[in-house]
mmCIF file of C-alpha atoms and ligand atoms in Angstrom:
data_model
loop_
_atom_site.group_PDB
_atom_site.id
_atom_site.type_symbol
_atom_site.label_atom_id
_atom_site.label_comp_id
_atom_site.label_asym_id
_atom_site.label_seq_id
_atom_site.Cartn_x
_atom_site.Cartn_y
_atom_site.Cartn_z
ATOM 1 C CA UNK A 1 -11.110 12.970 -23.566
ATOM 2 C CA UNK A 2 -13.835 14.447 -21.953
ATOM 3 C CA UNK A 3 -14.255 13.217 -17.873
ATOM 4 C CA UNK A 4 -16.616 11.484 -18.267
ATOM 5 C CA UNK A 5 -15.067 8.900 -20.444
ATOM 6 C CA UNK A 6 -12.318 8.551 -18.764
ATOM 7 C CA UNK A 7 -14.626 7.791 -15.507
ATOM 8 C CA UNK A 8 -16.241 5.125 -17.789
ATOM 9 C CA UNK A 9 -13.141 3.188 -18.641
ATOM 10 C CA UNK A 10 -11.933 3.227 -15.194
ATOM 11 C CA UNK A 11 -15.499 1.968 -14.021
ATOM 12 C CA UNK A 12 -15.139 -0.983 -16.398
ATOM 13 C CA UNK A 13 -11.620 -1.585 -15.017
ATOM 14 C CA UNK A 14 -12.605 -1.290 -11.760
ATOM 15 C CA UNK A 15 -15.837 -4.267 -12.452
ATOM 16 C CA UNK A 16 -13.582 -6.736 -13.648
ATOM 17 C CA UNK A 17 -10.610 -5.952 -10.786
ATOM 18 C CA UNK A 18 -13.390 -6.434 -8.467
ATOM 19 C CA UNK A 19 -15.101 -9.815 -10.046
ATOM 20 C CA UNK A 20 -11.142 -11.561 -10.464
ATOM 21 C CA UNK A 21 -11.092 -10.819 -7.016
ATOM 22 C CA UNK A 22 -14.589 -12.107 -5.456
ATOM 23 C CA UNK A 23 -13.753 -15.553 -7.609
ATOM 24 C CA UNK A 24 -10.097 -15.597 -6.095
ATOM 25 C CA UNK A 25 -11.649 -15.619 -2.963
ATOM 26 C CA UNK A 26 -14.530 -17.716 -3.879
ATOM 27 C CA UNK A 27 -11.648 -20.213 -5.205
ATOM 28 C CA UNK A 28 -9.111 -20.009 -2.556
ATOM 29 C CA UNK A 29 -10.138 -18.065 1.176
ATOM 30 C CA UNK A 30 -13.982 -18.799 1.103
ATOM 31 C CA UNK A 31 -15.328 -16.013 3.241
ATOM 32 C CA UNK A 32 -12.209 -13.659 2.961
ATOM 33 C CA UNK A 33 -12.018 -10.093 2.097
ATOM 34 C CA UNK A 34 -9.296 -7.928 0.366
ATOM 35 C CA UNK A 35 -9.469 -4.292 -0.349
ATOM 36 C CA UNK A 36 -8.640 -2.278 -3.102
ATOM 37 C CA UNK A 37 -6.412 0.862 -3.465
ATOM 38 C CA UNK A 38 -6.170 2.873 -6.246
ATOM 39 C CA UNK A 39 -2.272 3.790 -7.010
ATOM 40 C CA UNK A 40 -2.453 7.206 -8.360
ATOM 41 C CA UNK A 41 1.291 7.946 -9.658
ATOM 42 C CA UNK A 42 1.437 10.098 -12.684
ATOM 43 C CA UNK A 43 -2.556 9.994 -12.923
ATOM 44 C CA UNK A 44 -3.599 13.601 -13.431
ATOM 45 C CA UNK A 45 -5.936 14.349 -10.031
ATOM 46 C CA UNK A 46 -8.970 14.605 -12.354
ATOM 47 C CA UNK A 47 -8.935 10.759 -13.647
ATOM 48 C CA UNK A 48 -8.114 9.904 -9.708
ATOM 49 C CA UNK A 49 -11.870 11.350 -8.671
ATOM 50 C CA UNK A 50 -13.624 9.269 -10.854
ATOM 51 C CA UNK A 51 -13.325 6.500 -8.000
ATOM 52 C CA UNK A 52 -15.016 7.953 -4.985
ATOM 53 C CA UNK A 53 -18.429 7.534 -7.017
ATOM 54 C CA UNK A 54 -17.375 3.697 -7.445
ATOM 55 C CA UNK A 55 -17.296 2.920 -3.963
ATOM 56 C CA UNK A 56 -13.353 3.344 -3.884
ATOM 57 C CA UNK A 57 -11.793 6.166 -1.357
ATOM 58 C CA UNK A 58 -8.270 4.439 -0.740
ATOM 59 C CA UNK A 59 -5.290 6.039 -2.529
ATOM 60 C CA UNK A 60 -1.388 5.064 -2.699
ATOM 61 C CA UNK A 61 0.920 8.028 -3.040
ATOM 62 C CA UNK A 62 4.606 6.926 -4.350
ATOM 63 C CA UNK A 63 6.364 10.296 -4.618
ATOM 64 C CA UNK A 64 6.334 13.407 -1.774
ATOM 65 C CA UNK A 65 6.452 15.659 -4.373
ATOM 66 C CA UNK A 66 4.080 14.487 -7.033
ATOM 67 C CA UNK A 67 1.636 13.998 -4.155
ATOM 68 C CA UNK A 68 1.642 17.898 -2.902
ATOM 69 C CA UNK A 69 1.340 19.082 -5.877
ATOM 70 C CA UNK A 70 -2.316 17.021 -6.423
ATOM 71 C CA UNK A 71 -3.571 16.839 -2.666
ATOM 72 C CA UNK A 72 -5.542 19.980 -3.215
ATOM 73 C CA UNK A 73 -7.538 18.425 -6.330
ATOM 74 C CA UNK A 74 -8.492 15.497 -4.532
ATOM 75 C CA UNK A 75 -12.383 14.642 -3.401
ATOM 76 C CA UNK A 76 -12.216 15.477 -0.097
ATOM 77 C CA UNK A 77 -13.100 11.764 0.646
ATOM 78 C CA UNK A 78 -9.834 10.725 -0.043
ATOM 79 C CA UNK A 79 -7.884 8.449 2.544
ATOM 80 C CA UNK A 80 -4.255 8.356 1.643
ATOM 81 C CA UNK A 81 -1.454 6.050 2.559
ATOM 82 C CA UNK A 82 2.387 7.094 1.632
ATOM 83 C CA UNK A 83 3.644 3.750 -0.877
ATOM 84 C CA UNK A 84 6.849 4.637 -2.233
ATOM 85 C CA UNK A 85 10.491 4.645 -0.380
ATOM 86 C CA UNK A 86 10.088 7.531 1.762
ATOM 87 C CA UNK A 87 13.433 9.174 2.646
ATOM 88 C CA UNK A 88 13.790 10.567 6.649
ATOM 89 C CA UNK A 89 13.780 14.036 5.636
ATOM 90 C CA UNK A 90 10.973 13.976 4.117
ATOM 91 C CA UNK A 91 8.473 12.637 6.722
ATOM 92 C CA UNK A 92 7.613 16.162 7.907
ATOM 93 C CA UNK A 93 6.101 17.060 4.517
ATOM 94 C CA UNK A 94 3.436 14.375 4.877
ATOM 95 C CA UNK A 95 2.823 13.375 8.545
ATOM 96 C CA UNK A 96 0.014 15.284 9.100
ATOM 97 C CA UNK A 97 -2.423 14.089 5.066
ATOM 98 C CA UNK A 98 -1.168 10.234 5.371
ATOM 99 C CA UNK A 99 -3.476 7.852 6.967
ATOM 100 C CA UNK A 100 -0.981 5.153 6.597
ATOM 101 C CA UNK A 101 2.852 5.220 5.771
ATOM 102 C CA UNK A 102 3.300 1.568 4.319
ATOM 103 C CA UNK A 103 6.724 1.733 2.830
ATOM 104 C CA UNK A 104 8.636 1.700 6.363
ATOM 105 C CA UNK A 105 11.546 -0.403 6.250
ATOM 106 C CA UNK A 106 14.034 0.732 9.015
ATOM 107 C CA UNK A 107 14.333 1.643 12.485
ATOM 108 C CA UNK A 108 15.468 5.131 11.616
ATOM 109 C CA UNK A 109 12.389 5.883 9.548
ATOM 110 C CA UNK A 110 10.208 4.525 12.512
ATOM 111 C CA UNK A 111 11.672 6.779 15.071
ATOM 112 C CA UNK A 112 11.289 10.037 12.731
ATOM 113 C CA UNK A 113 7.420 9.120 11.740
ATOM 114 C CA UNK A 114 7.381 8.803 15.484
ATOM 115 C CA UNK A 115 8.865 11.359 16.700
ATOM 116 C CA UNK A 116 6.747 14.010 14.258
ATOM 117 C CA UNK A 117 3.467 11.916 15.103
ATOM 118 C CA UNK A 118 4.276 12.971 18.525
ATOM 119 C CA UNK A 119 5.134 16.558 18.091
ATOM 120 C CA UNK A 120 1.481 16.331 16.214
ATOM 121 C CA UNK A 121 -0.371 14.466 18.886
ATOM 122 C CA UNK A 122 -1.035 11.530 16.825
ATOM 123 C CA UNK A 123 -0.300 8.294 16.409
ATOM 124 C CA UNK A 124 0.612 6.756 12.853
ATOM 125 C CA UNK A 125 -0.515 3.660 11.423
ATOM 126 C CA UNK A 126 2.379 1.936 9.649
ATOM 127 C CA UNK A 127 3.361 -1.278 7.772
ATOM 128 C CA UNK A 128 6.456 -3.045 7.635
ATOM 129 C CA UNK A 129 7.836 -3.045 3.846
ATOM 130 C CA UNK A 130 9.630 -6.329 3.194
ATOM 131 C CA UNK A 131 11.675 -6.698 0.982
ATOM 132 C CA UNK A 132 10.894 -10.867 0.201
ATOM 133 C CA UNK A 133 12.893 -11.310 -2.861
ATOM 134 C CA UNK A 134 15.993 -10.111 -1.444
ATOM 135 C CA UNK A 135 16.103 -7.753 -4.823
ATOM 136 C CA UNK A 136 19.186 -5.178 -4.509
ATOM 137 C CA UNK A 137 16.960 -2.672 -6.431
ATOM 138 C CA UNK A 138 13.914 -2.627 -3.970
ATOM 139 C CA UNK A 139 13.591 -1.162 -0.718
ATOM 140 C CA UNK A 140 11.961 -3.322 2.130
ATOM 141 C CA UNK A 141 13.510 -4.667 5.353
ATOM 142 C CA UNK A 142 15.382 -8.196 5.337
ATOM 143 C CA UNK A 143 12.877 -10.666 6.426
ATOM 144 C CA UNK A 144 15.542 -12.689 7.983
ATOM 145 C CA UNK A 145 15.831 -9.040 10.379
ATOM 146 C CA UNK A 146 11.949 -8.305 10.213
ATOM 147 C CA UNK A 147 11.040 -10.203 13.738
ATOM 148 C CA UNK A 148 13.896 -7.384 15.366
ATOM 149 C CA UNK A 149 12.621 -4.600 13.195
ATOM 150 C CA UNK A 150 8.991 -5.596 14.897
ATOM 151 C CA UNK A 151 10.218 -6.020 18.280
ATOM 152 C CA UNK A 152 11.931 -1.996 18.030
ATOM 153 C CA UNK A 153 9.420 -0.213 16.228
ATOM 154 C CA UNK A 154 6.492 -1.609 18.273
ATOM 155 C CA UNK A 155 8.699 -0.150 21.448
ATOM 156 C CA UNK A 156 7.361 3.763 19.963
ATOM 157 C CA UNK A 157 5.410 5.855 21.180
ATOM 158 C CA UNK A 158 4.221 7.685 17.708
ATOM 159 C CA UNK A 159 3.531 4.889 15.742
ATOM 160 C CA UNK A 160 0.904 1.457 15.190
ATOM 161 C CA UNK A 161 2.254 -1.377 13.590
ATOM 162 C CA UNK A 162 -0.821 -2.868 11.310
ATOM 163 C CA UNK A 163 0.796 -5.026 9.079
ATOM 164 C CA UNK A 164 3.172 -5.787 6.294
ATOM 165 C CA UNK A 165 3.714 -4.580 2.663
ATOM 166 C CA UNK A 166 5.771 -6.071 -0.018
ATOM 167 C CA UNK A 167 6.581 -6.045 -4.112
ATOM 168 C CA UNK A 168 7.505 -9.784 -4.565
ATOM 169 C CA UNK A 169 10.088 -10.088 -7.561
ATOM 170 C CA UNK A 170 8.210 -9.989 -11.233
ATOM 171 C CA UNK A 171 8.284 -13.565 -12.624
ATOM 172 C CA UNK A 172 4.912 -14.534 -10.847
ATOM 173 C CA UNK A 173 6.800 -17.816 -8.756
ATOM 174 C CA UNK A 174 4.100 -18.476 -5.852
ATOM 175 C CA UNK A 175 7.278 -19.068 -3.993
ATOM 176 C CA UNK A 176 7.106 -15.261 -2.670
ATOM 177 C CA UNK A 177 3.882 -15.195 -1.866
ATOM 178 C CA UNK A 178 3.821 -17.682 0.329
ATOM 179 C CA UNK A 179 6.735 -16.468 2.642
ATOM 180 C CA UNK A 180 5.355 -13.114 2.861
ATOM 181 C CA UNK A 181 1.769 -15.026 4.050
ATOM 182 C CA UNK A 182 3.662 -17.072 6.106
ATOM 183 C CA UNK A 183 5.646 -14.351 7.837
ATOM 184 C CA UNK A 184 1.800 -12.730 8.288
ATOM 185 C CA UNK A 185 0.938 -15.421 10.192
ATOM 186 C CA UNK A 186 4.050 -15.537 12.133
ATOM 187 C CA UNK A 187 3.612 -11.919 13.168
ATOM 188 C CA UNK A 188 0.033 -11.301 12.854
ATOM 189 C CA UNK A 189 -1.510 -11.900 16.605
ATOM 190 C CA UNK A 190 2.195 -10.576 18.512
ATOM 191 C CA UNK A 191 1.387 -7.432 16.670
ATOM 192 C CA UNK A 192 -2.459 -7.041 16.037
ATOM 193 C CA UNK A 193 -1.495 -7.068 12.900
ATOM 194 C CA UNK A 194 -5.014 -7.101 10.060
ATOM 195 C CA UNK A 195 -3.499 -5.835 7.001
ATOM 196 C CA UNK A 196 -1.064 -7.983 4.586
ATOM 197 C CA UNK A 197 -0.808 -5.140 1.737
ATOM 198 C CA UNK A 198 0.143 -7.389 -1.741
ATOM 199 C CA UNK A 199 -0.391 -7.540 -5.411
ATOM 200 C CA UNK A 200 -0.414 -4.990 -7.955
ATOM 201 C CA UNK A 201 -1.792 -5.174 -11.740
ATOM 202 C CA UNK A 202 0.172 -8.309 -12.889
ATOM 203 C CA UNK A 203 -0.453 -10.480 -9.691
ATOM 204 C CA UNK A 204 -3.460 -9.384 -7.370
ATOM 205 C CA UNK A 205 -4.735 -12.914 -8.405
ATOM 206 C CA UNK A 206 -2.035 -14.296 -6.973
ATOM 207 C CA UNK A 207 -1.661 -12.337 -4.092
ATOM 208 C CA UNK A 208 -5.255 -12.988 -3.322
ATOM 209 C CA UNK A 209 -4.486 -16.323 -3.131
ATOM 210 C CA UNK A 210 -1.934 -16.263 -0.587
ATOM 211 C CA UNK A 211 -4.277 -14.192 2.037
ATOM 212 C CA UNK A 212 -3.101 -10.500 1.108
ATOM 213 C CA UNK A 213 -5.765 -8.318 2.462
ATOM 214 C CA UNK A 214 -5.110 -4.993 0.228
ATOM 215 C CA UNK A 215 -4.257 -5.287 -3.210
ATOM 216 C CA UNK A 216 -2.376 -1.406 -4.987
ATOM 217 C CA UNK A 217 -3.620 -1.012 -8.410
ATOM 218 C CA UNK A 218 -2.421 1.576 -10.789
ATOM 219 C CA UNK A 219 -2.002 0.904 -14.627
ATOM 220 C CA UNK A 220 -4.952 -2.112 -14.497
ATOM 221 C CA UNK A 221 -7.551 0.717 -13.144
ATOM 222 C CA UNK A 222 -6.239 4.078 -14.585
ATOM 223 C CA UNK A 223 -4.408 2.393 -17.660
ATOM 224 C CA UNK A 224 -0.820 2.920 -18.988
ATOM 225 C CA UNK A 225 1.209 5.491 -17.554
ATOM 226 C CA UNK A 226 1.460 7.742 -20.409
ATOM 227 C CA UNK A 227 -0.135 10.597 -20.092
HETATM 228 C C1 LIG B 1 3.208 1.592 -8.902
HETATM 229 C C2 LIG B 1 2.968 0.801 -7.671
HETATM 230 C C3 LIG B 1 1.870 -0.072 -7.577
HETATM 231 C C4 LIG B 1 0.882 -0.302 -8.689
HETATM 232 O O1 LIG B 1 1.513 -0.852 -9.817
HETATM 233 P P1 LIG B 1 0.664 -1.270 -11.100
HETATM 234 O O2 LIG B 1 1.505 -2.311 -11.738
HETATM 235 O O3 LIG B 1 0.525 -0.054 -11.936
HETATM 236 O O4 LIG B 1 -0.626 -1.789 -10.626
HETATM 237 C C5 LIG B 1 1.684 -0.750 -6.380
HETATM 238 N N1 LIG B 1 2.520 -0.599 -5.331
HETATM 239 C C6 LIG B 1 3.588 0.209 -5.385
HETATM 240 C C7 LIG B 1 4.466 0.332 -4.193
HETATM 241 C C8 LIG B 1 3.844 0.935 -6.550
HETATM 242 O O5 LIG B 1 4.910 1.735 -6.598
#
């Protein structure tokens, strides 16, 4: 397919994310506002660039590796944030191209991101990764432990907390969604907190609904990960 059809498909994606969303929060947070970021894992670097015409410059990277191996291919008006579980030793690969690090779901983590923003003179903006269904397979800090995971990462130097991220469990049960809003509104003014990062293709409707304020969409805007 030539580029510019593939830009044309994601454009049409793109208009109906964007309308489900303006009626979600027509229907449920009247006067509310929630991003968009394009999830670009295993989307060649080419189909990625159709969104910076649309209005779209937020990306979610997954993987260190896949992500250094596209960065250079990227519209320069990219702003990335790191996504996927992020292991310690690999912090120092990224530190200086993320914006945002959203998958942080330990002290340990929190102190190296700190300790490199440092070394860098910067400091990082971070979320909080919960892990809400209490799923063995997913990453994400125990909510029951979140309020102490707050309290000790907002003690460094290196980092910003912003917000919280989380996958709730597939199954769609609202139940999720309205801990992890309710834990945002525990948190939000202790920590400054403005971003509640939730809902991917299958439940950005839903997430909407229960006050997320950045939705991370992959297959609904770039379409099925087969290439
Ligand atoms: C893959 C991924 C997404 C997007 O998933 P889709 O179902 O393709 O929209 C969002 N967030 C994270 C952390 C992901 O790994």
């Amino acid at each position: 397919m030539e580029n510019s059809s593939i830009c044309d498909e994601i454009r049409e994606n793109l208009r109906v994310i964007r309308e489900n969303i303006s009626e979600a929060l027509d229907r449920y947070r009247s006067g509310g506002k929630t991003d968009i970021m394009a999830v670009t894992k295993t989307v060649p670097a080419e189909a990625v660039n159709c969104v910076f015409d649309m209005g779209l410059n937020l990306l979610g990277e997954n993987r260190v590796q896949e992500y250094q191996s596209k960065a250079e291919r990227y519209d320069k008006r990219a702003e990335v944030h790191f996504i996927g579980h992020l292991q310690t030793n690999k912090v120092k690969y990224i530190i200086n191209s993320m914006k945002m690090i959203q998958s942080v779901d330990s002290f340990k983590l929190a102190q190296e991101i700190s300790r490199l923003s440092s070394v860098n003179n910067k400091v990082m903006d971070i979320l909080c990764e919960v892990n809400i269904g209490g799923e063995e397979s997913k990453s994400g800090a125990d909510p029951e432990e979140l309020e102490y995971l707050l309290e000790q990462i907002s003690a460094l130097d290196g980092v910003r907390i912003r917000g919280l991220m989380a996958i709730p469990p597939p199954g769609g049960s609202d139940i999720y969604f309205g801990r992890m809003q309710e834990l945002y509104e525990r948190f939000k003014s202790e920590y400054n907190m403005n971003i509640l990062s939730m809902g991917m293709t299958h439940d950005y409707v839903q997430a909407v609904k229960y006050g997320s304020t950045l939705v991370r969409i992959g297959t609904g805007l770039f379409g099925a990960r087969n290439y």
